Tab-separated table of C-alpha atoms in Angstrom:
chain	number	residue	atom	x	y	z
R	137	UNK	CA	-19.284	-0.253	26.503
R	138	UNK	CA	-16.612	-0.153	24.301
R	139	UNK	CA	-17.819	3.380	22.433
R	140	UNK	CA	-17.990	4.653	25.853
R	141	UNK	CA	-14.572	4.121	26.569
R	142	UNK	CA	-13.641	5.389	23.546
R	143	UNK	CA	-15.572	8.746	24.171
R	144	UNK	CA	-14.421	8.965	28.167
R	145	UNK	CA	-11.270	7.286	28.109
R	146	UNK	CA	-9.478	8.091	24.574
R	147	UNK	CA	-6.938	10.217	25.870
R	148	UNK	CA	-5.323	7.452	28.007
R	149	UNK	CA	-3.995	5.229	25.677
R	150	UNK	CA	-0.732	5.718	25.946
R	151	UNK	CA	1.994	3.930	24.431
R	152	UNK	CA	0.610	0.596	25.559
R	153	UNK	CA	-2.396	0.877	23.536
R	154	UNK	CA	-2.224	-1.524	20.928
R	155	UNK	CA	1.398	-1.740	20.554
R	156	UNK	CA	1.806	-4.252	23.759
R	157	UNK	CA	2.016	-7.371	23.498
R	158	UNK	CA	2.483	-9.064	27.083
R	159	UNK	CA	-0.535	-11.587	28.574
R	160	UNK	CA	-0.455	-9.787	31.296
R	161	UNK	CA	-0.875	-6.207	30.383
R	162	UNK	CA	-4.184	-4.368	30.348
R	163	UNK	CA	-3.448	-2.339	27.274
R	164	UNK	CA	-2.031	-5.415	24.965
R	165	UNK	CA	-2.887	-6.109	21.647
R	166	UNK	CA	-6.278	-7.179	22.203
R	167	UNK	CA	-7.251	-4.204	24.213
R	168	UNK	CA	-5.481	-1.898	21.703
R	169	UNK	CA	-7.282	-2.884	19.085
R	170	UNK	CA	-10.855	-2.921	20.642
R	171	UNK	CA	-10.366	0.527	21.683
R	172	UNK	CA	-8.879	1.887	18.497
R	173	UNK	CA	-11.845	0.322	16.573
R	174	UNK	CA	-14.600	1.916	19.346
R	175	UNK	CA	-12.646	5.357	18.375
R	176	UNK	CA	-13.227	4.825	15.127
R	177	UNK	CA	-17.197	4.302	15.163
R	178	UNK	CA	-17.279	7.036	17.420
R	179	UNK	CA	-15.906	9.392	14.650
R	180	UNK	CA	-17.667	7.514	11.998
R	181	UNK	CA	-20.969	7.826	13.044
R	182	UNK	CA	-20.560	11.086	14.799
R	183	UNK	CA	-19.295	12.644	11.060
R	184	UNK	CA	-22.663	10.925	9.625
R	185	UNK	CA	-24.184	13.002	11.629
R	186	UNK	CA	-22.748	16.013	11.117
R	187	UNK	CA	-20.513	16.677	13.674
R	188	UNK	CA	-17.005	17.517	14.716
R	189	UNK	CA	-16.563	19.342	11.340
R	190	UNK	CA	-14.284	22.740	11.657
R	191	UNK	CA	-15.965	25.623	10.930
R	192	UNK	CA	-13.130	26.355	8.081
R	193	UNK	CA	-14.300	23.885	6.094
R	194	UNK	CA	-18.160	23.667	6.926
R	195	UNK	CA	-18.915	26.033	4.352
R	196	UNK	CA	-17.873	24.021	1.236
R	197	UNK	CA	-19.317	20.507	1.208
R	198	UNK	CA	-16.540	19.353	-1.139
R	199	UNK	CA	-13.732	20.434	1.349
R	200	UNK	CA	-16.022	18.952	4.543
R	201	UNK	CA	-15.947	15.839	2.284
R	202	UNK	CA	-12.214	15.712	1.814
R	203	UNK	CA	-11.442	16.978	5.557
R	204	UNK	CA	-13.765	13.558	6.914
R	205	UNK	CA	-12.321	11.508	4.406
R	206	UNK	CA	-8.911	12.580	5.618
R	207	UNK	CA	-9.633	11.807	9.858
R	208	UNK	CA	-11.328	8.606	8.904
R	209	UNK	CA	-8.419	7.435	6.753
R	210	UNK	CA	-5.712	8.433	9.635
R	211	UNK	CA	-8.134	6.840	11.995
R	212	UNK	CA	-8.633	3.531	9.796
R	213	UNK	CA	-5.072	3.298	9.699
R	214	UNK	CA	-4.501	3.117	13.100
R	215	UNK	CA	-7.027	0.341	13.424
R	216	UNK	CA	-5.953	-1.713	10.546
R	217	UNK	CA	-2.072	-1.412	12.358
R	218	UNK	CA	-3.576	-2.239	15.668
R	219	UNK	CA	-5.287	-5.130	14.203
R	220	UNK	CA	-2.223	-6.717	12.263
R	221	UNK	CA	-0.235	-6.409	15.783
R	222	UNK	CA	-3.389	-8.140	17.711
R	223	UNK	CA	-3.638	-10.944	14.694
R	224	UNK	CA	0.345	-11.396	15.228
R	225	UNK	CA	-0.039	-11.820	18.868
R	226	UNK	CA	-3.049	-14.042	18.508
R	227	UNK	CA	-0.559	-16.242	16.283
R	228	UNK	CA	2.135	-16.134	18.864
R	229	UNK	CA	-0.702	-17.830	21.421
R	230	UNK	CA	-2.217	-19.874	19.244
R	231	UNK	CA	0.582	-22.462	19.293
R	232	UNK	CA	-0.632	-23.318	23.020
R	233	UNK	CA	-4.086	-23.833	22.364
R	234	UNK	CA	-3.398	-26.350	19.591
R	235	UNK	CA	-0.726	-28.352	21.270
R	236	UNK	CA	-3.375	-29.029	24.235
R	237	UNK	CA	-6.312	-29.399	21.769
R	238	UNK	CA	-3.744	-31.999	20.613
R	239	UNK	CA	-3.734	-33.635	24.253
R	240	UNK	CA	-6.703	-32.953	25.090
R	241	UNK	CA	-7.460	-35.751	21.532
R	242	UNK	CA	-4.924	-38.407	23.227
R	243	UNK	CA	-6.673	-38.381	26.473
R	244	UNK	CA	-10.126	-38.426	25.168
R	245	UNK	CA	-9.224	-41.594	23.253
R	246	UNK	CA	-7.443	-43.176	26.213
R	247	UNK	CA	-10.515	-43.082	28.090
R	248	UNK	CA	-12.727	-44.699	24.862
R	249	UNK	CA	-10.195	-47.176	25.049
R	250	UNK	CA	-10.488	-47.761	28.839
R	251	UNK	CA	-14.206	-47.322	28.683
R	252	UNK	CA	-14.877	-49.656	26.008
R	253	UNK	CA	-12.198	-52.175	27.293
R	254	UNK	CA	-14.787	-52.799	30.447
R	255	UNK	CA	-15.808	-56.216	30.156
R	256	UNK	CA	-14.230	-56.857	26.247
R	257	UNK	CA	-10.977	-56.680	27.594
R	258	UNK	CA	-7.209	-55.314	26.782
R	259	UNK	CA	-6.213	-56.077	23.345
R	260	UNK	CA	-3.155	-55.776	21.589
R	261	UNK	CA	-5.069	-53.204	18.988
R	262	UNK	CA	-5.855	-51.234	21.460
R	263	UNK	CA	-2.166	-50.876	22.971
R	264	UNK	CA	-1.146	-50.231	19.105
R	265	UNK	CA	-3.983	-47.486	19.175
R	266	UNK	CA	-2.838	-45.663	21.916
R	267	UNK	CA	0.795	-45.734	21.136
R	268	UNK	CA	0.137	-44.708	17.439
R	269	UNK	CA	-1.991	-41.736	18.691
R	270	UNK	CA	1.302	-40.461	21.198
R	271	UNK	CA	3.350	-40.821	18.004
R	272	UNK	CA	1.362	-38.472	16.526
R	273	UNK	CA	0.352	-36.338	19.383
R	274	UNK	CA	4.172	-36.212	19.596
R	275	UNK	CA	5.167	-35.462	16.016
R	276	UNK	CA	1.707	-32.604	16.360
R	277	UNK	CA	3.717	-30.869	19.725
R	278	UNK	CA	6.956	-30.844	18.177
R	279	UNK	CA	5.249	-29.038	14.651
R	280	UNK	CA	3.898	-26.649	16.959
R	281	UNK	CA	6.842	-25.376	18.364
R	282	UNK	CA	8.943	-24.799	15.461
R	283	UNK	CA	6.112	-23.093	14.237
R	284	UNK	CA	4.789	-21.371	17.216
R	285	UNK	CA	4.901	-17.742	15.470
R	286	UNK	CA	2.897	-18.572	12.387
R	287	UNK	CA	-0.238	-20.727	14.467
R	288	UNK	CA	1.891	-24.042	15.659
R	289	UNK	CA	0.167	-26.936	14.732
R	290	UNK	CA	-2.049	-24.660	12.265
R	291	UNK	CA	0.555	-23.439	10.470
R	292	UNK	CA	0.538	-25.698	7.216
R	293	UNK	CA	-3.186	-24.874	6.722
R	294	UNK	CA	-2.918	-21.352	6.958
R	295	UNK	CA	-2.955	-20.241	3.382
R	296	UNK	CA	-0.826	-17.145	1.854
R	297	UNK	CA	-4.150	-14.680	2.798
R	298	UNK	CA	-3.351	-15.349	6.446
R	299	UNK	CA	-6.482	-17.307	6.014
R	300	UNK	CA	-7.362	-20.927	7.019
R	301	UNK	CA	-7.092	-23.320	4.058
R	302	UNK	CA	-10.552	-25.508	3.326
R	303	UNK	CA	-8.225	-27.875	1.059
R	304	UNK	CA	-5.197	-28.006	3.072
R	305	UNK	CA	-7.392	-28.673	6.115
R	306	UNK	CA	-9.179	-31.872	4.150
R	307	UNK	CA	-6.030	-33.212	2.894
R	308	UNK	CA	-4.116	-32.499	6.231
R	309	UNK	CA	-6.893	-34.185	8.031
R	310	UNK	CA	-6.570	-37.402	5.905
R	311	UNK	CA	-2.562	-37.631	5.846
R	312	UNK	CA	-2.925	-37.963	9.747
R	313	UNK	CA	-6.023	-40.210	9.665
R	314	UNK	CA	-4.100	-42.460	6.934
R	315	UNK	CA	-0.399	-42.186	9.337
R	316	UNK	CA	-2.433	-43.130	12.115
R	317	UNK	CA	-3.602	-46.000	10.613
R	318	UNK	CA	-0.072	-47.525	9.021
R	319	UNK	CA	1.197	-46.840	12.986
R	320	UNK	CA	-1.426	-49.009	14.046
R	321	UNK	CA	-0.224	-51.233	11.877
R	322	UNK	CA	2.621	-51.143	12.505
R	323	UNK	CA	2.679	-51.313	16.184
R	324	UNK	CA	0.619	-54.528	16.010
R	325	UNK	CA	3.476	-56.281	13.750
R	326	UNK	CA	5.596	-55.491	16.129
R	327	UNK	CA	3.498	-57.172	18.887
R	328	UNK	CA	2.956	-60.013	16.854
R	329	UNK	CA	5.068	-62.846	17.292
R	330	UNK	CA	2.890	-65.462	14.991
R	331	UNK	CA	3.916	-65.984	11.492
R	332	UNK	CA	0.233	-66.590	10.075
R	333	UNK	CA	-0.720	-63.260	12.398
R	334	UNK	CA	2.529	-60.967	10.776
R	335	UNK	CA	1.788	-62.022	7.300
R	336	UNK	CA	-1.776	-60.926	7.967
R	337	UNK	CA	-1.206	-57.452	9.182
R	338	UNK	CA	1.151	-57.280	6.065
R	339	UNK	CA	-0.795	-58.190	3.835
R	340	UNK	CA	-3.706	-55.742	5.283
R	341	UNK	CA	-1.502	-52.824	3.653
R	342	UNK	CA	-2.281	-54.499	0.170
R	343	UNK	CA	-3.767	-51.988	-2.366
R	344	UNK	CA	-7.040	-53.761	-2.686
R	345	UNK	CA	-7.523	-53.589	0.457
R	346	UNK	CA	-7.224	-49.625	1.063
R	347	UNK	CA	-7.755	-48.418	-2.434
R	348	UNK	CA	-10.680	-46.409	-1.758
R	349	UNK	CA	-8.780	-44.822	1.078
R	350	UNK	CA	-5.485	-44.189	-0.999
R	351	UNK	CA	-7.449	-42.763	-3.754
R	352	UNK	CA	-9.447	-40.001	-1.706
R	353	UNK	CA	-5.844	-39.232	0.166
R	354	UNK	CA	-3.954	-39.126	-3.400
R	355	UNK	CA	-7.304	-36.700	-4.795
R	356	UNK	CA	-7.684	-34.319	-1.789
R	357	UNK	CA	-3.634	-34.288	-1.910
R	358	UNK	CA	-3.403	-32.975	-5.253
R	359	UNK	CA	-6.824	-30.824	-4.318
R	360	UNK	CA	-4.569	-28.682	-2.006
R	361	UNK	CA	-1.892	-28.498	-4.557
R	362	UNK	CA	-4.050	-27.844	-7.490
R	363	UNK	CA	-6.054	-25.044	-5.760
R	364	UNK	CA	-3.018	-23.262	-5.017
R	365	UNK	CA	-2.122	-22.943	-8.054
R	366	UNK	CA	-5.307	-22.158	-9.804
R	367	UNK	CA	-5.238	-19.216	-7.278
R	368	UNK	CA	-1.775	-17.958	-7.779
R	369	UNK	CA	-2.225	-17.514	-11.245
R	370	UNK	CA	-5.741	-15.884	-11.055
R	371	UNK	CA	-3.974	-13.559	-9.091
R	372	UNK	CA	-1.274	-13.099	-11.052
R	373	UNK	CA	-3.269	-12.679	-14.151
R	374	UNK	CA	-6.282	-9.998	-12.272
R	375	UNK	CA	-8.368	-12.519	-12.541
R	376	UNK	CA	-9.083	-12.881	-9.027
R	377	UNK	CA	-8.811	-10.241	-6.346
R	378	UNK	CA	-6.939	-11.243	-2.495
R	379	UNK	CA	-7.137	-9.448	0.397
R	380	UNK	CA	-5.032	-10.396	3.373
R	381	UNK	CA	-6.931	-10.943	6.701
R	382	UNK	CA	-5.445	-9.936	9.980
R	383	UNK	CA	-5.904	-13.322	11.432
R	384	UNK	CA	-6.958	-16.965	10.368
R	385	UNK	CA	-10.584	-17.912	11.875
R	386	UNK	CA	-12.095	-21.308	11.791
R	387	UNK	CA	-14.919	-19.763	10.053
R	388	UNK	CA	-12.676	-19.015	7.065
R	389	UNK	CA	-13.088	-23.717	6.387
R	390	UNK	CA	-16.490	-22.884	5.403
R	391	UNK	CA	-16.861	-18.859	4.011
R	392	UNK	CA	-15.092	-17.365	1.076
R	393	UNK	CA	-12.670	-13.981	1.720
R	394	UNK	CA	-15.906	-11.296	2.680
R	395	UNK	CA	-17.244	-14.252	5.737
R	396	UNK	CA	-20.144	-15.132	3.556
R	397	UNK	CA	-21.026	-18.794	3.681
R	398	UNK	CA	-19.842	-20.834	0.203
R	399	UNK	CA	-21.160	-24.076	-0.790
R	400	UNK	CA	-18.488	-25.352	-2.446
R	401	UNK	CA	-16.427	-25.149	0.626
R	402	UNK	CA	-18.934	-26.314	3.110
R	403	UNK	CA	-20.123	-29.286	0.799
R	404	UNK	CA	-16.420	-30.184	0.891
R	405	UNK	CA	-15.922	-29.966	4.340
R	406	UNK	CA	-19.127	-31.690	5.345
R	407	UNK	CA	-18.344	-34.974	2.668
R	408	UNK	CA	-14.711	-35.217	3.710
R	409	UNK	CA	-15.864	-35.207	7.559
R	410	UNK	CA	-18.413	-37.749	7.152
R	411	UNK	CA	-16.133	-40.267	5.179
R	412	UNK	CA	-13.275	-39.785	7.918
R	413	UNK	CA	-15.538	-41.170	10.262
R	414	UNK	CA	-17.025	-44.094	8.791
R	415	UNK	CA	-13.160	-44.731	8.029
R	416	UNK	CA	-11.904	-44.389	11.449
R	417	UNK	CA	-14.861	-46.799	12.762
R	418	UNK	CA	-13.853	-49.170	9.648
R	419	UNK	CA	-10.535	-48.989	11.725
R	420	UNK	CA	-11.633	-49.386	14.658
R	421	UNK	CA	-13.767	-52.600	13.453
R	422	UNK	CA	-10.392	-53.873	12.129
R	423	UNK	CA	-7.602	-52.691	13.278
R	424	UNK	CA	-5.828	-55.365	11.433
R	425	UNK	CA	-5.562	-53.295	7.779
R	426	UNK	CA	-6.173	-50.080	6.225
R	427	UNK	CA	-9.858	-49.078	6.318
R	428	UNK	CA	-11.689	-50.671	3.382
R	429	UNK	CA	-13.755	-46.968	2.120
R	430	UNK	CA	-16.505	-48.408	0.236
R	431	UNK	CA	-16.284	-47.144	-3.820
R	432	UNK	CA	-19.474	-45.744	-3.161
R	433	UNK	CA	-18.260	-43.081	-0.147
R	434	UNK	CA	-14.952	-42.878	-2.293
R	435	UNK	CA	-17.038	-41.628	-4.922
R	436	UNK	CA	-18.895	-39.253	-3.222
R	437	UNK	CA	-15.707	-37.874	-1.607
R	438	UNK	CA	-14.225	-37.477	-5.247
R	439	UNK	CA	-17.524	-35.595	-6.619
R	440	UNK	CA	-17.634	-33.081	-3.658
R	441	UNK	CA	-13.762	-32.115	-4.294
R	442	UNK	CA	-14.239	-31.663	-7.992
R	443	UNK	CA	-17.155	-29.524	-7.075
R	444	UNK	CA	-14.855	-27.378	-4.652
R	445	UNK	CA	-12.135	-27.021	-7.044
R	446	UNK	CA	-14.814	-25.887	-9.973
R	447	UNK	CA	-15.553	-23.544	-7.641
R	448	UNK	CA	-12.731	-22.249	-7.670
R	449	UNK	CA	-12.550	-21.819	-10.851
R	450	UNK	CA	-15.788	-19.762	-10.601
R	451	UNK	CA	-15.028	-17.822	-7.854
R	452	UNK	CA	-14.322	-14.119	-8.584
R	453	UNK	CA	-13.808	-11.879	-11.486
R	454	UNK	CA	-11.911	-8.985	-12.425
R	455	UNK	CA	-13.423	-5.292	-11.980
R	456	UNK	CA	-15.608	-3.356	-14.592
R	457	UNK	CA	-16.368	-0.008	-15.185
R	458	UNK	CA	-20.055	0.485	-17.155
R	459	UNK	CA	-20.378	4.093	-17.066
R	460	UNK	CA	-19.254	6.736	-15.722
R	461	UNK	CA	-21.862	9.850	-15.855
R	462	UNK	CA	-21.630	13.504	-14.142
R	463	UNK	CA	-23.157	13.734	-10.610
R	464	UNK	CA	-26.646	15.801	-10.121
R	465	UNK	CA	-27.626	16.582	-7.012
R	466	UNK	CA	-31.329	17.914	-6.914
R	467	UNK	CA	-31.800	21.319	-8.871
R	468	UNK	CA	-29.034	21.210	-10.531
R	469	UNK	CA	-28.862	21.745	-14.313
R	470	UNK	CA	-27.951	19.271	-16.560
R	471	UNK	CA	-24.665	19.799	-18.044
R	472	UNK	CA	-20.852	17.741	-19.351
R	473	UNK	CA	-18.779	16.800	-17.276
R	474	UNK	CA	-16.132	19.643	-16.433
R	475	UNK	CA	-12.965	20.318	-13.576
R	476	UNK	CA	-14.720	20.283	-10.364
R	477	UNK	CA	-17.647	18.067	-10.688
R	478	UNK	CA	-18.308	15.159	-9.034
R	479	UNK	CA	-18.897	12.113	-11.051
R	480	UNK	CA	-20.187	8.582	-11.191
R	481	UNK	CA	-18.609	5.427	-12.066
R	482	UNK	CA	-20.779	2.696	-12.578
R	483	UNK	CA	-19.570	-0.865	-12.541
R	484	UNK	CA	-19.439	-4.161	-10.433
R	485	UNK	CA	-16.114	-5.526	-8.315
R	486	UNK	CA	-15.110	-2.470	-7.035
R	487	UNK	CA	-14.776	-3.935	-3.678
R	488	UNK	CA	-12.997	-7.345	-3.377
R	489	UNK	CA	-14.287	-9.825	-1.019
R	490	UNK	CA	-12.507	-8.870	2.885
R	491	UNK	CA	-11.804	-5.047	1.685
R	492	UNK	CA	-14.911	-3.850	3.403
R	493	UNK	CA	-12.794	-2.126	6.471
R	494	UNK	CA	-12.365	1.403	6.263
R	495	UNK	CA	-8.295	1.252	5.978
R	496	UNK	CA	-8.635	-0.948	2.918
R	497	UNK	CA	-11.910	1.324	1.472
R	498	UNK	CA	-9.183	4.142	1.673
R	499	UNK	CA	-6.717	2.812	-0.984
R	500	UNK	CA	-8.913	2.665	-3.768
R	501	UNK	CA	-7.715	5.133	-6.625
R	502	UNK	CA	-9.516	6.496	-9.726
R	503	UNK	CA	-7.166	7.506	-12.508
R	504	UNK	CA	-8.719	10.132	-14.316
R	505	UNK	CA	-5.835	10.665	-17.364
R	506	UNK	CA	-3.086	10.898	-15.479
R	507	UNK	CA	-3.947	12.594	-12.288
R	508	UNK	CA	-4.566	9.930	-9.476
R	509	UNK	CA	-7.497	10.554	-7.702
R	510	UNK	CA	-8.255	8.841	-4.245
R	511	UNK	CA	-11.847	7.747	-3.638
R	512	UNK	CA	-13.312	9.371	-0.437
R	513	UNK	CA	-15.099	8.006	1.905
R	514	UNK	CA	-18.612	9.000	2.666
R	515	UNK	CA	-19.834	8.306	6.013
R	516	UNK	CA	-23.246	7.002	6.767
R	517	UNK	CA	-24.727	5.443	10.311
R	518	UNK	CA	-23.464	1.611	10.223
R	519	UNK	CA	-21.265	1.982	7.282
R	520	UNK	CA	-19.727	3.918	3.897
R	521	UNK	CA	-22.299	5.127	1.205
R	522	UNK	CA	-19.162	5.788	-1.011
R	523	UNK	CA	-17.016	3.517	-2.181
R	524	UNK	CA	-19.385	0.797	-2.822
R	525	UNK	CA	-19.195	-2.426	-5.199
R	526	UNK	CA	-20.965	-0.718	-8.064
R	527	UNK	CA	-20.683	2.705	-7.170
R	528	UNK	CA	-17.979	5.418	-7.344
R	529	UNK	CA	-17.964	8.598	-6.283
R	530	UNK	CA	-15.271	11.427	-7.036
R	531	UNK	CA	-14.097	14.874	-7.713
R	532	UNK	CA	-12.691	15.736	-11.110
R	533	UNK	CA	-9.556	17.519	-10.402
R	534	UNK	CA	-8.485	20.990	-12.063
R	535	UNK	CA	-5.092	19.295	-12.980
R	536	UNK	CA	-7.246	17.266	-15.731
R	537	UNK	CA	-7.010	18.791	-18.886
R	538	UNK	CA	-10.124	19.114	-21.251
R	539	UNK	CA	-10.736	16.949	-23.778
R	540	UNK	CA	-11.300	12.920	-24.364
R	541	UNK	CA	-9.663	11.324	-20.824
R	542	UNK	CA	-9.865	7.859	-20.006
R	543	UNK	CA	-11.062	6.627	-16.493
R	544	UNK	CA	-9.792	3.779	-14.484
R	545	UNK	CA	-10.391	2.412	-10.886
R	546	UNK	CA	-7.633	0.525	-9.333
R	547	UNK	CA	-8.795	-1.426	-6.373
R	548	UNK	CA	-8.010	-2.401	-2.975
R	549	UNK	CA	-5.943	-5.477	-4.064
R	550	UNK	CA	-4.136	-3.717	-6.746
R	551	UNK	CA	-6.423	-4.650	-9.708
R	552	UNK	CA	-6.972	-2.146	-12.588
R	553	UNK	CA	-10.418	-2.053	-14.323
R	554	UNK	CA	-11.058	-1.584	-18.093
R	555	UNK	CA	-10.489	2.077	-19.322
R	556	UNK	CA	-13.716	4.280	-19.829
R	557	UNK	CA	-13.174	7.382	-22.118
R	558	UNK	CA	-15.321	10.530	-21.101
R	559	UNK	CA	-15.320	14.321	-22.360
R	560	UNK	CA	-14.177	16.591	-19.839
R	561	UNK	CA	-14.969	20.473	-21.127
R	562	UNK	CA	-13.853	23.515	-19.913
């Protein structure tokens, strides 16, 4: 449906189309961007199959290549700006949703509470449950709108990729588990007007009571921090390629950059769930100290995020070039490489993980000496058949000189690959 419009409707996006960003406008940010990205695969595909070229530049297939590389960068562009102004407005909404997913918690344990108050009766625990949950339903609200441009209640899990955070999201998770259950605590001291009953609340925040708790809150803690940094530097150093997304996605908890499932994430994820809710029924069994995590779940918890965090350590790699080798189509002669042919480069991590999209395709530059020579893109039905991960294709400019010349490919996210020398003759 969407192509459709594209082919029928294309000339009436106006100046709404994308750049709009009221609720109530049929050409907002959403719509913008759907349409600009059914323009695109219309022009993709249709130049895969040969059409729309100009007859002026038909004739030559390296100027036909050029031309389509050309219209689908311009049109990429468009997309990729489209996309950023959808992913800010998504943002800018986002803050709702969480405050009443926030709610939405509060209520759902009010009624447990009622529910399983039928025939048990009201307790004081439970009264400390509920008004330790609207602390932190408050606290939650109030987070979310001072940040309500950046996600609202989202926002400290949102890593520097615009990306949801699989390690700030465990260790955020257990903060508020572990201040929900000192509130508890605390609201039942206040309640309690027996010596023998205060001293035992107080002395149900001992250490050896909660140690297995405190120690998978102090390990996940320094997880998050830890993982930053490892990051960062990897960065910094080219060791690691990043690629900004457009938007956070709760899919990005359990995939790596490129939306491929990871197991170190999802092992994490899975671990850390399960022990949060064996400790919030510890909690709920006694209500009177901090849930006693068994060494054995602690344990486990501590394995699966040393296994996340050596992964990554794993994760990524900096580009290589192999080879690079003149182009032969069929019947062509053998021959060097000289000014005007089309060559090969042969490698691995020439596309970073979440640099699949045409826009991000188009920034990848081959330095041949010291001419700069932008990769075009090749269109095929469904896809790009150049650039590719291991596989290069481009023109060797005239402003090359002959001789020894040493080839590099700087990627997507900035990253230069080792230098290849080739012979370039007249």
């Amino acid at each position: 449906m969407a192509v459709q419009e594209a082919r029928q409707g294309g000339e009436h996006i106006g100046a709404h189309g994308g750049g709009c960003t009221c609720g109530d406008c049929p050409h907002g940010a959403r719509e913008g961007h759907r349409r600009a990205v059914a323009a695109f695969l219309v022009k993709r595909d249709g130049f895969a199959a040969g059409e729309g070229l100009p007859a002026a530049v038909a004739h030559s297939a390296s100027a036909s290549r050029q031309w389509v590389s050309d219209e689908l960068t311009q049109s990429a562009d468009t997309v990729a700006e489209r996309g950023r102004a959808e992913g800010g407005a998504w943002l800018a909404r986002l803050w709702h949703r969480t405050a009443f997913a926030v709610w939405g918690g509060f209520v759902v344990l009010l009624l447990v509470q009622a529910l399983t108050a039928v025939g048990a009766g009201w307790t004081a625990a439970r009264t400390a449950g509920l008004l330790a949950a609207l602390v932190v339903a408050g606290t939650l609200s109030a987070a979310s709108w001072f940040h309500r441009a950046r996600g609202g209640a989202l926002a400290p899990v949102i890593g520097e990729d615009n990306r949801l955070s699989t390690s700030r999201a465990v260790a955020v998770s257990w903060v508020l588990f572990v201040a929900y259950a000192v509130l508890v605590l605390a609201g039942r001291l206040a309640a309690a007007s027996d010596h023998a009953e205060r001293d035992a609340l107080i002395s149900g925040l001992e250490l050896a009571r909660g140690a297995g708790v405190v120690t998978v809150l102090a390990v996940v803690c320094a997880i998050a921090v830890l993982v930053r940094r490892v990051v960062g530097l990897r960065v910094l150093g080219q060791r690691l390629q990043k690629i900004p997304a457009d938007r956070p996605r709760a899919a990005d908890l359990l995939t790596d950059d490129a939306g491929r499932g990871t197991f170190a994430d999802i092992q994490y994820v899975a671990i850390s769930a399960v022990a949060l809710v064996f400790a919030a029924v510890r909690l709920a069994r006694r209500p009177d100290q901090l849930p006693d995590l068994p060494w054995g779940l602690a344990v486990v918890v501590l394995i699966s995020a040393a296994t996340y965090l050596a992964g990554k350590y794993a994760e990524g790699g900096r580009p290589v070039i192999l080879s690079v080798v003149r182009s032969r189509e069929a019947g062509d002669l053998d021959a060097p490489i000289r000014t005007g042919d089309d060559i090969e480069i042969r490698g691995a991590g020439f596309v970073p993980p979440g640099a699949q999209t045409a826009d991000r395709l188009s920034r990848m530059v081959v330095r041949i000496g010291p001419v700069n020579v932008h990769v075009p893109l090749v269109p095929v039905t469904g896809g790009f058949s150049n650039p590719t991960d291991t596989l290069l294709t481009v023109p060797v400019p005239v402003d090359v000189e002959p001789g020894r010349v040493e080839v590099q490919v700087v990627t997507a996210a900035g990253v230069e690959t080792n230098a290849c020398v080739v012979d370039v003759t007249d």
